[in-house]
CSV table of C-alpha atoms in Angstrom, one decimal:
chain,number,residue,atom,x,y,z
A,306,UNK,CA,-13.0,1.4,-24.2
A,307,UNK,CA,-14.2,4.1,-21.0
A,308,UNK,CA,-17.4,2.4,-19.2
A,309,UNK,CA,-19.1,5.5,-19.9
A,310,UNK,CA,-18.4,5.6,-23.6
A,311,UNK,CA,-19.6,2.0,-23.8
A,312,UNK,CA,-22.5,2.4,-21.6
A,313,UNK,CA,-23.9,5.5,-23.8
A,314,UNK,CA,-23.3,3.6,-26.9
A,315,UNK,CA,-25.6,0.6,-25.6
A,316,UNK,CA,-28.5,2.8,-25.0
A,317,UNK,CA,-28.1,4.5,-28.3
A,318,UNK,CA,-27.6,0.8,-30.0
A,319,UNK,CA,-31.2,0.0,-28.7
A,320,UNK,CA,-32.8,3.2,-29.7
A,321,UNK,CA,-31.9,3.3,-33.0
A,322,UNK,CA,-34.0,0.5,-33.7
A,323,UNK,CA,-36.8,3.1,-34.7
A,324,UNK,CA,-34.3,3.8,-38.1
A,325,UNK,CA,-34.8,-0.1,-38.7
A,326,UNK,CA,-38.3,0.5,-39.0
A,327,UNK,CA,-38.2,3.5,-41.2
A,328,UNK,CA,-35.5,1.8,-43.6
A,329,UNK,CA,-37.8,-1.8,-43.9
A,330,UNK,CA,-41.5,-0.5,-43.3
A,331,UNK,CA,-42.3,-3.0,-40.5
A,332,UNK,CA,-40.9,-4.3,-37.2
A,333,UNK,CA,-38.4,-6.5,-37.6
A,334,UNK,CA,-38.0,-8.7,-34.1
A,335,UNK,CA,-34.9,-10.1,-35.1
A,336,UNK,CA,-33.3,-7.3,-35.9
A,337,UNK,CA,-34.4,-6.0,-32.3
A,338,UNK,CA,-32.8,-9.2,-30.8
A,339,UNK,CA,-29.2,-8.5,-32.6
A,340,UNK,CA,-29.5,-4.6,-31.0
A,341,UNK,CA,-30.4,-5.9,-27.5
A,342,UNK,CA,-27.4,-8.7,-28.3
A,343,UNK,CA,-25.3,-5.9,-28.9
A,344,UNK,CA,-26.0,-3.9,-26.0
A,345,UNK,CA,-25.7,-6.3,-23.7
A,346,UNK,CA,-22.0,-7.0,-24.7
A,347,UNK,CA,-21.2,-3.7,-24.3
A,348,UNK,CA,-22.5,-3.5,-21.1
A,349,UNK,CA,-20.9,-7.2,-20.1
A,350,UNK,CA,-17.6,-5.3,-21.3
A,351,UNK,CA,-18.0,-2.2,-19.1
A,352,UNK,CA,-18.2,-4.7,-16.6
A,353,UNK,CA,-15.9,-7.0,-17.1
A,354,UNK,CA,-12.9,-4.2,-18.0
A,355,UNK,CA,-13.9,-2.5,-14.6
A,356,UNK,CA,-11.6,-5.0,-12.3
A,357,UNK,CA,-9.4,-6.7,-14.8
A,358,UNK,CA,-5.9,-6.6,-15.3
A,359,UNK,CA,-4.1,-6.0,-18.5
A,360,UNK,CA,-3.6,-9.5,-20.1
A,361,UNK,CA,-7.8,-9.5,-19.4
A,362,UNK,CA,-8.5,-6.4,-20.6
A,363,UNK,CA,-6.8,-6.8,-24.0
A,364,UNK,CA,-8.8,-10.4,-24.2
A,365,UNK,CA,-12.4,-8.6,-23.3
A,366,UNK,CA,-11.6,-6.0,-25.5
A,367,UNK,CA,-10.6,-8.5,-28.3
A,368,UNK,CA,-14.1,-10.8,-27.7
A,369,UNK,CA,-15.6,-7.3,-27.8
A,370,UNK,CA,-14.3,-6.3,-31.4
A,371,UNK,CA,-16.0,-9.9,-32.5
A,372,UNK,CA,-19.2,-9.8,-30.9
A,373,UNK,CA,-19.6,-6.0,-32.8
A,374,UNK,CA,-18.9,-7.6,-36.1
A,375,UNK,CA,-20.9,-9.9,-35.8
A,376,UNK,CA,-24.0,-8.3,-34.4
A,377,UNK,CA,-23.4,-5.6,-37.2
A,378,UNK,CA,-23.6,-8.7,-40.1
A,379,UNK,CA,-26.7,-9.6,-38.4
A,380,UNK,CA,-28.3,-6.3,-39.3
A,381,UNK,CA,-26.9,-5.9,-42.4
A,382,UNK,CA,-28.7,-9.9,-43.5
A,383,UNK,CA,-31.9,-9.1,-41.6
A,384,UNK,CA,-32.1,-5.8,-43.3
A,385,UNK,CA,-31.4,-7.0,-46.6
A,386,UNK,CA,-28.2,-8.0,-47.1
A,387,UNK,CA,-25.8,-6.3,-49.8
A,388,UNK,CA,-28.8,-4.0,-51.0
A,389,UNK,CA,-29.3,-2.8,-47.2
A,390,UNK,CA,-28.7,0.7,-46.5
A,391,UNK,CA,-26.5,-1.0,-43.1
A,392,UNK,CA,-24.3,-2.6,-45.8
A,393,UNK,CA,-23.1,1.1,-47.2
A,394,UNK,CA,-22.0,2.5,-44.0
A,395,UNK,CA,-20.0,-1.3,-43.3
A,396,UNK,CA,-16.2,0.2,-43.8
A,397,UNK,CA,-17.1,2.9,-41.0
A,398,UNK,CA,-17.7,0.2,-38.1
A,399,UNK,CA,-14.1,-0.7,-37.8
A,400,UNK,CA,-12.9,3.0,-38.0
A,401,UNK,CA,-15.7,3.5,-35.1
A,402,UNK,CA,-14.2,0.8,-32.5
A,403,UNK,CA,-10.8,1.3,-33.3
A,404,UNK,CA,-11.2,5.3,-31.9
A,405,UNK,CA,-13.4,4.0,-29.6
A,406,UNK,CA,-10.6,1.8,-28.3
A,407,UNK,CA,-8.3,3.9,-26.6
A,408,UNK,CA,-6.6,2.0,-24.1
A,409,UNK,CA,-5.8,-1.4,-26.2
A,410,UNK,CA,-6.0,-2.4,-29.9
A,411,UNK,CA,-7.7,-5.8,-29.7
A,412,UNK,CA,-11.2,-4.3,-30.0
A,413,UNK,CA,-10.6,-2.3,-33.0
A,414,UNK,CA,-8.2,-5.3,-34.8
A,415,UNK,CA,-10.8,-8.0,-34.1
A,416,UNK,CA,-13.6,-6.3,-35.2
A,417,UNK,CA,-11.9,-4.8,-38.9
A,418,UNK,CA,-10.4,-9.0,-39.6
A,419,UNK,CA,-14.5,-9.7,-39.1
A,420,UNK,CA,-15.9,-7.2,-40.7
A,421,UNK,CA,-13.4,-7.7,-43.6
A,422,UNK,CA,-14.3,-11.6,-43.7
A,423,UNK,CA,-17.8,-11.1,-43.2
A,424,UNK,CA,-18.5,-8.5,-45.5
A,425,UNK,CA,-16.3,-10.0,-48.7
A,426,UNK,CA,-18.1,-13.2,-48.2
A,427,UNK,CA,-21.9,-11.7,-48.2
A,428,UNK,CA,-20.3,-9.8,-51.5
A,429,UNK,CA,-19.2,-13.5,-53.1
A,430,UNK,CA,-22.7,-14.8,-51.8
A,431,UNK,CA,-24.4,-12.1,-53.1
A,432,UNK,CA,-22.9,-12.6,-57.1
A,433,UNK,CA,-20.0,-9.9,-56.6
A,434,UNK,CA,-17.2,-10.4,-58.2
A,435,UNK,CA,-13.8,-12.1,-56.2
A,436,UNK,CA,-12.3,-8.5,-57.2
A,437,UNK,CA,-14.9,-6.4,-55.7
A,438,UNK,CA,-15.5,-8.6,-52.6
A,439,UNK,CA,-11.3,-8.3,-52.1
A,440,UNK,CA,-11.5,-4.2,-52.6
A,441,UNK,CA,-14.0,-3.9,-50.7
A,442,UNK,CA,-12.4,-6.2,-47.4
A,443,UNK,CA,-9.4,-4.0,-48.4
A,444,UNK,CA,-11.3,-1.0,-47.7
A,445,UNK,CA,-12.4,-1.9,-44.0
A,446,UNK,CA,-8.5,-3.2,-43.0
A,447,UNK,CA,-7.2,0.2,-44.3
A,448,UNK,CA,-9.9,2.0,-42.3
A,449,UNK,CA,-9.2,-0.6,-39.2
A,450,UNK,CA,-6.0,0.6,-39.2
A,451,UNK,CA,-6.8,4.5,-39.7
A,452,UNK,CA,-9.3,4.2,-36.9
A,453,UNK,CA,-6.3,2.3,-35.0
A,454,UNK,CA,-3.4,5.3,-35.4
A,455,UNK,CA,-6.2,7.8,-34.7
A,456,UNK,CA,-6.8,6.1,-31.2
A,457,UNK,CA,-3.0,5.7,-30.6
A,458,UNK,CA,-2.2,8.9,-31.2
A,459,UNK,CA,-5.4,9.9,-29.0
A,460,UNK,CA,-4.3,8.1,-26.3
A,461,UNK,CA,-0.2,9.3,-27.0
A,462,UNK,CA,-1.7,13.3,-26.7
A,463,UNK,CA,-4.2,12.0,-23.3
A,464,UNK,CA,-0.9,10.2,-21.9
A,465,UNK,CA,1.2,13.6,-22.4
A,466,UNK,CA,-1.7,15.6,-20.6
A,467,UNK,CA,-1.4,14.1,-18.3
A,468,UNK,CA,2.1,14.2,-17.3
A,469,UNK,CA,1.9,18.1,-17.9
A,470,UNK,CA,-0.7,17.9,-15.4
A,471,UNK,CA,1.4,15.4,-13.4
A,472,UNK,CA,4.6,17.9,-13.3
A,473,UNK,CA,2.1,21.0,-12.9
A,474,UNK,CA,0.8,19.5,-9.9
A,475,UNK,CA,4.3,18.7,-8.7
A,476,UNK,CA,5.8,22.1,-8.9
A,477,UNK,CA,2.9,23.6,-7.4
A,478,UNK,CA,3.0,21.2,-4.9
A,479,UNK,CA,6.7,22.0,-4.2
A,480,UNK,CA,6.3,25.7,-4.3
A,481,UNK,CA,3.7,25.9,-1.5
A,482,UNK,CA,6.2,23.3,0.4
A,483,UNK,CA,8.8,26.1,0.4
A,484,UNK,CA,6.3,28.7,1.2
A,485,UNK,CA,5.4,26.4,3.9
A,486,UNK,CA,8.8,26.2,5.5
A,487,UNK,CA,9.8,30.0,5.0
A,488,UNK,CA,6.7,31.0,6.7
A,489,UNK,CA,7.1,28.1,9.5
A,490,UNK,CA,10.9,29.5,9.7
A,491,UNK,CA,9.7,32.9,10.1
A,492,UNK,CA,7.1,32.3,12.6
A,493,UNK,CA,9.6,30.7,14.9
A,494,UNK,CA,11.4,33.8,14.6
A,495,UNK,CA,8.8,35.8,14.7
A,496,UNK,CA,7.8,33.4,18.1
A,497,UNK,CA,11.4,34.1,19.5
A,498,UNK,CA,11.8,37.5,19.2
A,499,UNK,CA,8.3,37.9,21.1
A,500,UNK,CA,10.1,36.3,24.0
A,501,UNK,CA,12.8,38.6,24.2
A,502,UNK,CA,10.5,42.1,23.4
A,503,UNK,CA,10.0,42.4,27.1
A,504,UNK,CA,13.5,42.3,28.2
A,505,UNK,CA,14.4,44.3,24.8
A,506,UNK,CA,12.2,47.3,26.4
A,507,UNK,CA,14.0,46.9,29.5
A,508,UNK,CA,17.7,46.9,28.4
A,509,UNK,CA,16.5,49.8,26.2
A,510,UNK,CA,14.8,51.8,28.7
A,511,UNK,CA,18.3,51.5,30.8
A,512,UNK,CA,20.0,53.7,27.9
A,513,UNK,CA,18.0,55.8,27.4
A,514,UNK,CA,17.2,56.9,31.3
A,515,UNK,CA,21.5,57.9,31.4
A,516,UNK,CA,21.0,59.3,27.8
A,517,UNK,CA,18.5,61.6,29.0
A,518,UNK,CA,20.4,62.4,32.4
A,519,UNK,CA,23.5,62.9,31.4
A,520,UNK,CA,22.0,65.3,28.5
A,521,UNK,CA,20.6,67.3,31.4
A,522,UNK,CA,23.8,67.4,32.7
A,523,UNK,CA,25.4,68.6,29.7
A,524,UNK,CA,22.5,71.1,28.7
A,525,UNK,CA,23.4,72.8,32.1
A,526,UNK,CA,27.1,72.8,32.5
A,527,UNK,CA,27.3,74.1,28.3
A,528,UNK,CA,24.4,76.5,28.2
A,529,UNK,CA,24.4,77.4,31.2
A,530,UNK,CA,28.3,77.9,31.9
A,531,UNK,CA,28.2,76.6,35.4
A,532,UNK,CA,32.3,76.0,35.3
A,533,UNK,CA,31.6,72.3,36.0
A,534,UNK,CA,34.7,69.9,35.7
A,535,UNK,CA,35.3,68.8,32.6
A,536,UNK,CA,36.2,65.2,33.4
A,537,UNK,CA,32.5,65.0,34.3
A,538,UNK,CA,31.9,66.5,31.1
A,539,UNK,CA,33.6,64.2,29.3
A,540,UNK,CA,32.2,61.3,31.4
A,541,UNK,CA,28.8,62.0,30.7
A,542,UNK,CA,29.5,62.2,26.8
A,543,UNK,CA,31.0,58.8,27.0
A,544,UNK,CA,28.2,57.6,28.9
A,545,UNK,CA,25.7,59.3,26.0
A,546,UNK,CA,28.4,57.5,23.5
A,547,UNK,CA,27.3,54.1,25.2
A,548,UNK,CA,24.0,54.7,25.6
A,549,UNK,CA,23.4,55.2,22.1
A,550,UNK,CA,26.1,52.5,20.6
A,551,UNK,CA,23.9,50.2,23.0
A,552,UNK,CA,20.9,51.1,21.3
A,553,UNK,CA,22.1,50.6,18.0
A,554,UNK,CA,23.9,47.3,18.5
A,555,UNK,CA,20.2,46.0,20.2
A,556,UNK,CA,17.8,47.6,17.1
A,557,UNK,CA,20.5,46.0,14.7
A,558,UNK,CA,20.9,42.6,16.1
A,559,UNK,CA,17.4,42.4,16.1
A,560,UNK,CA,16.8,43.3,12.4
A,561,UNK,CA,19.7,41.6,11.3
A,562,UNK,CA,18.2,38.3,13.0
A,563,UNK,CA,14.7,38.9,11.9
A,564,UNK,CA,16.0,39.4,8.5
A,565,UNK,CA,15.2,36.4,5.6
A,566,UNK,CA,17.4,34.2,4.7
A,567,UNK,CA,16.2,31.2,2.2
A,568,UNK,CA,18.1,32.3,-0.6
A,569,UNK,CA,21.6,32.4,1.2
A,570,UNK,CA,24.5,29.8,0.4
A,571,UNK,CA,26.7,28.7,3.5
A,572,UNK,CA,29.9,30.3,3.4
A,573,UNK,CA,32.9,30.1,5.7
A,574,UNK,CA,32.2,31.7,9.2
A,575,UNK,CA,34.4,32.5,12.4
A,576,UNK,CA,32.8,30.7,14.8
A,577,UNK,CA,33.4,32.8,17.9
A,578,UNK,CA,31.7,36.1,16.3
A,579,UNK,CA,28.5,34.1,15.3
A,580,UNK,CA,28.3,32.8,18.7
A,581,UNK,CA,29.3,36.5,19.4
A,582,UNK,CA,26.0,38.1,17.9
A,583,UNK,CA,24.1,35.3,19.6
A,584,UNK,CA,25.6,36.0,22.7
A,585,UNK,CA,24.7,39.5,22.7
A,586,UNK,CA,21.4,39.7,21.8
A,587,UNK,CA,20.5,36.7,24.4
A,588,UNK,CA,22.2,38.1,26.9
A,589,UNK,CA,19.0,41.1,26.9
A,590,UNK,CA,16.9,37.9,28.1
A,591,UNK,CA,19.2,36.2,30.1
A,592,UNK,CA,20.6,39.5,31.9
A,593,UNK,CA,18.3,38.8,35.0
A,594,UNK,CA,18.2,35.3,35.0
A,595,UNK,CA,21.7,33.6,34.7
A,596,UNK,CA,25.2,33.8,33.8
A,597,UNK,CA,26.1,33.8,31.0
A,598,UNK,CA,30.2,32.5,30.0
A,599,UNK,CA,31.2,32.1,26.4
A,600,UNK,CA,34.5,30.3,25.7
A,601,UNK,CA,34.7,30.2,22.0
A,602,UNK,CA,38.4,30.8,21.2
A,603,UNK,CA,38.8,32.7,17.9
A,604,UNK,CA,41.5,30.6,16.6
A,605,UNK,CA,39.0,28.0,15.6
A,606,UNK,CA,39.0,26.6,12.5
A,607,UNK,CA,36.0,28.7,10.2
A,608,UNK,CA,32.8,26.5,9.7
A,609,UNK,CA,31.0,26.3,6.8
A,610,UNK,CA,27.1,27.3,7.5
A,611,UNK,CA,24.6,29.9,6.6
A,612,UNK,CA,25.7,32.7,9.5
A,613,UNK,CA,22.3,34.2,10.2
A,614,UNK,CA,20.8,30.6,10.4
A,615,UNK,CA,23.4,29.4,12.9
A,616,UNK,CA,23.0,32.5,14.6
A,617,UNK,CA,19.1,31.8,15.2
A,618,UNK,CA,20.0,28.0,16.5
A,619,UNK,CA,22.5,29.5,19.1
A,620,UNK,CA,19.7,32.2,20.5
A,621,UNK,CA,17.1,30.1,20.2
A,622,UNK,CA,19.2,27.3,22.4
A,623,UNK,CA,20.8,30.1,24.8
A,624,UNK,CA,16.8,31.6,25.2
A,625,UNK,CA,15.6,27.8,26.1
A,626,UNK,CA,18.3,27.5,28.3
A,627,UNK,CA,17.0,30.8,30.1
A,628,UNK,CA,13.5,29.2,30.2
A,629,UNK,CA,14.5,26.3,31.9
A,630,UNK,CA,16.8,28.0,34.2
A,631,UNK,CA,13.8,30.7,34.9
A,632,UNK,CA,12.0,30.0,38.2
A,633,UNK,CA,15.1,27.0,38.6
A,634,UNK,CA,17.5,28.8,39.9
A,635,UNK,CA,17.7,31.8,42.6
A,636,UNK,CA,19.8,33.9,40.2
A,637,UNK,CA,23.1,31.8,40.3
A,638,UNK,CA,21.8,29.5,37.6
A,639,UNK,CA,24.7,29.6,34.5
A,640,UNK,CA,25.2,29.3,31.0
A,641,UNK,CA,28.5,28.0,29.3
A,642,UNK,CA,29.1,28.3,25.3
A,643,UNK,CA,32.2,25.8,24.7
A,644,UNK,CA,34.0,25.9,21.6
A,645,UNK,CA,37.1,23.1,19.9
A,646,UNK,CA,38.2,21.7,17.0
A,647,UNK,CA,37.3,17.6,16.1
A,648,UNK,CA,39.3,17.1,13.7
A,649,UNK,CA,37.3,18.0,10.5
A,650,UNK,CA,34.0,19.5,12.6
A,651,UNK,CA,33.9,21.8,15.4
A,652,UNK,CA,32.2,21.3,18.1
A,653,UNK,CA,29.9,23.3,20.5
A,654,UNK,CA,28.2,22.8,23.7
A,655,UNK,CA,25.9,24.9,25.2
A,656,UNK,CA,25.0,23.8,29.0
A,657,UNK,CA,23.0,25.0,31.7
A,658,UNK,CA,22.7,24.3,35.3
A,659,UNK,CA,19.1,24.4,34.8
A,660,UNK,CA,17.1,20.7,35.8
A,661,UNK,CA,17.8,19.1,32.6
A,662,UNK,CA,15.6,17.5,30.5
A,663,UNK,CA,13.4,14.4,31.9
A,664,UNK,CA,13.7,11.1,30.4
A,665,UNK,CA,10.3,10.6,28.8
A,666,UNK,CA,10.9,14.2,27.0
A,667,UNK,CA,14.6,13.4,26.2
A,668,UNK,CA,13.5,11.2,23.4
A,669,UNK,CA,11.1,13.3,22.3
A,670,UNK,CA,12.5,16.9,21.8
A,671,UNK,CA,13.0,17.2,18.3
A,672,UNK,CA,9.6,16.0,17.2
A,673,UNK,CA,7.3,19.4,15.9
A,674,UNK,CA,5.3,20.8,18.1
A,675,UNK,CA,6.5,19.2,20.7
A,676,UNK,CA,7.1,21.4,24.2
A,677,UNK,CA,7.1,21.3,27.8
A,678,UNK,CA,6.5,25.4,27.9
A,679,UNK,CA,3.1,27.2,28.1
A,680,UNK,CA,2.0,28.2,24.6
A,681,UNK,CA,2.9,32.0,25.6
A,682,UNK,CA,6.8,30.5,25.5
A,683,UNK,CA,7.3,28.1,22.8
A,684,UNK,CA,5.0,27.2,19.7
A,685,UNK,CA,7.1,23.6,19.3
A,686,UNK,CA,9.2,23.8,16.3
A,687,UNK,CA,12.4,25.4,17.6
A,688,UNK,CA,14.6,22.5,18.3
A,689,UNK,CA,13.0,20.7,15.5
A,690,UNK,CA,14.1,23.9,12.6
A,691,UNK,CA,17.4,24.2,14.6
A,692,UNK,CA,18.0,20.6,13.8
A,693,UNK,CA,17.7,21.0,10.5
A,694,UNK,CA,19.3,24.2,10.3
A,695,UNK,CA,22.4,22.1,11.2
A,696,UNK,CA,22.0,19.3,9.5
A,697,UNK,CA,21.4,21.3,6.1
A,698,UNK,CA,25.2,22.8,7.0
A,699,UNK,CA,25.9,19.4,6.9
A,700,UNK,CA,26.5,18.9,11.0
A,701,UNK,CA,24.5,17.3,13.5
A,702,UNK,CA,22.3,18.6,17.0
A,703,UNK,CA,22.1,16.4,19.9
A,704,UNK,CA,20.9,16.3,23.0
A,705,UNK,CA,21.7,15.0,26.5
A,706,UNK,CA,21.8,15.6,30.4
A,707,UNK,CA,25.0,16.4,32.1
A,708,UNK,CA,25.7,13.8,34.7
A,709,UNK,CA,26.4,16.9,37.4
A,710,UNK,CA,23.2,18.3,36.6
A,711,UNK,CA,21.2,20.9,33.5
A,712,UNK,CA,21.1,20.2,29.8
A,713,UNK,CA,23.6,19.7,27.0
A,714,UNK,CA,23.7,21.0,23.8
A,715,UNK,CA,26.0,19.5,21.0
A,716,UNK,CA,26.1,20.4,18.0
A,717,UNK,CA,28.8,19.5,15.3
A,718,UNK,CA,29.6,21.8,12.5
A,719,UNK,CA,31.7,21.1,9.2
A,720,UNK,CA,35.0,22.9,8.6
A,721,UNK,CA,34.4,22.8,4.8
A,722,UNK,CA,31.1,21.6,2.3
A,723,UNK,CA,29.9,18.4,3.1
A,724,UNK,CA,26.9,16.3,2.1
A,725,UNK,CA,24.4,16.7,4.8
A,726,UNK,CA,22.9,13.0,4.2
A,727,UNK,CA,26.4,11.2,3.9
A,728,UNK,CA,28.0,12.9,6.8
A,729,UNK,CA,24.8,12.5,9.4
A,730,UNK,CA,25.4,9.0,10.4
A,731,UNK,CA,29.3,9.5,11.0
A,732,UNK,CA,28.4,12.7,12.9
A,733,UNK,CA,25.7,11.2,15.3
A,734,UNK,CA,28.6,8.8,16.6
A,735,UNK,CA,30.7,11.8,16.9
A,736,UNK,CA,28.5,13.9,18.8
A,737,UNK,CA,27.6,11.2,21.2
A,738,UNK,CA,31.4,10.5,22.0
A,739,UNK,CA,32.8,13.8,22.0
A,740,UNK,CA,30.0,15.1,24.3
A,741,UNK,CA,30.5,11.6,26.6
A,742,UNK,CA,34.1,13.4,27.0
A,743,UNK,CA,33.5,16.8,27.4
A,744,UNK,CA,31.1,14.8,30.5
A,745,UNK,CA,34.5,13.3,31.5
A,746,UNK,CA,36.9,16.1,31.6
A,747,UNK,CA,34.2,18.3,33.0
A,748,UNK,CA,34.0,16.0,35.8
A,749,UNK,CA,37.9,15.6,36.1
A,750,UNK,CA,38.2,19.5,36.0
A,751,UNK,CA,35.8,19.8,38.6
A,752,UNK,CA,38.0,17.0,40.8
A,753,UNK,CA,41.1,18.5,40.2
A,754,UNK,CA,39.8,22.2,41.2
A,755,UNK,CA,38.6,20.5,44.4
A,756,UNK,CA,41.8,18.6,45.3
A,757,UNK,CA,44.2,21.4,44.2
A,758,UNK,CA,41.7,23.8,47.1
């Protein structure tokens, strides 16, 4: 039984003593005592059900059904027996108790049995026939089962409503989570674009300047017919076309990068083309910071990724490398992008000649909102999002320091569709081994170059 229902019934049972006075025409202390005992049993049942275990709850409920039936029998007995007006309402008692006890069947069952036996015995004691007493008890039992059935249906309806509410809450939570992920990814894109904005403006000013300069020259040569050299005129037209194409390419790269791609599915892509797209956009930021060298063979196996998201990852890593080199190099910084096949995967390395990662920072690089940059340069979610994107493709992203100095980011990408959850452990191991191999090859290459020199 619900605690509030029992508390309300307890108050009503005592207040209905006024009905006893109207029915009998005088005060009956016995009936008041029965009502107080009944109310106390309700209060004790409510307190006992609060912390009871399932088995204990069934026993308490069954005990209350017995007490409720005995208390009502007491009211009937002190109110005039079978001639009392309360006896006519006796069949309603098991129905009410069963309907109120929606959690268990114990109260309705025991109340119905005790009421049927007690009421039948009272009728026999009053001189009624055995058949009449039996039929009356049978009615009590039938009403008890109706009450129990109604309580069961109520329980099913309430359970279905709770499940529907839970499912709706879960669906709303998933929708909010998806929207949050979408906004988080877009905010990181906007943060990256914001860091590129100043360099983009500077980069656009250069082609615009020589486009305007050459337009002036063309106007002077063509409109004024000054007899200029055709070679000079052809060169000016080429400069104009190159400047316009550069402006168009920068605008196109920014538009493609900022385009939302949450609905895209992984597909086969040529890694060299993806790296070229990211490097072209990153060059705007890196042009005056470091030399960017890309060594990604076009004959590498195609990778199975979402192209724009992989471009975002590479761009983010290149911009991070540029931020690390800025202030730590005197124009001689270098960023290298290397790639090679590794079995069923393709390894992509992004290395720089900067200060590298401090040991206390290396273990926290991919934590949300962790950054060593100032608030104007980083949000602390770029590397975390990059790792999430790569793992969504079925690959891994790891970070390490180069033996010769600087940082190295290693991306392993699958050449065919795979399950990220199943492939992640082996990929991380492969990432560690291939990164170590790359370090040894780099060192050996430098030693060989020194010996040949």
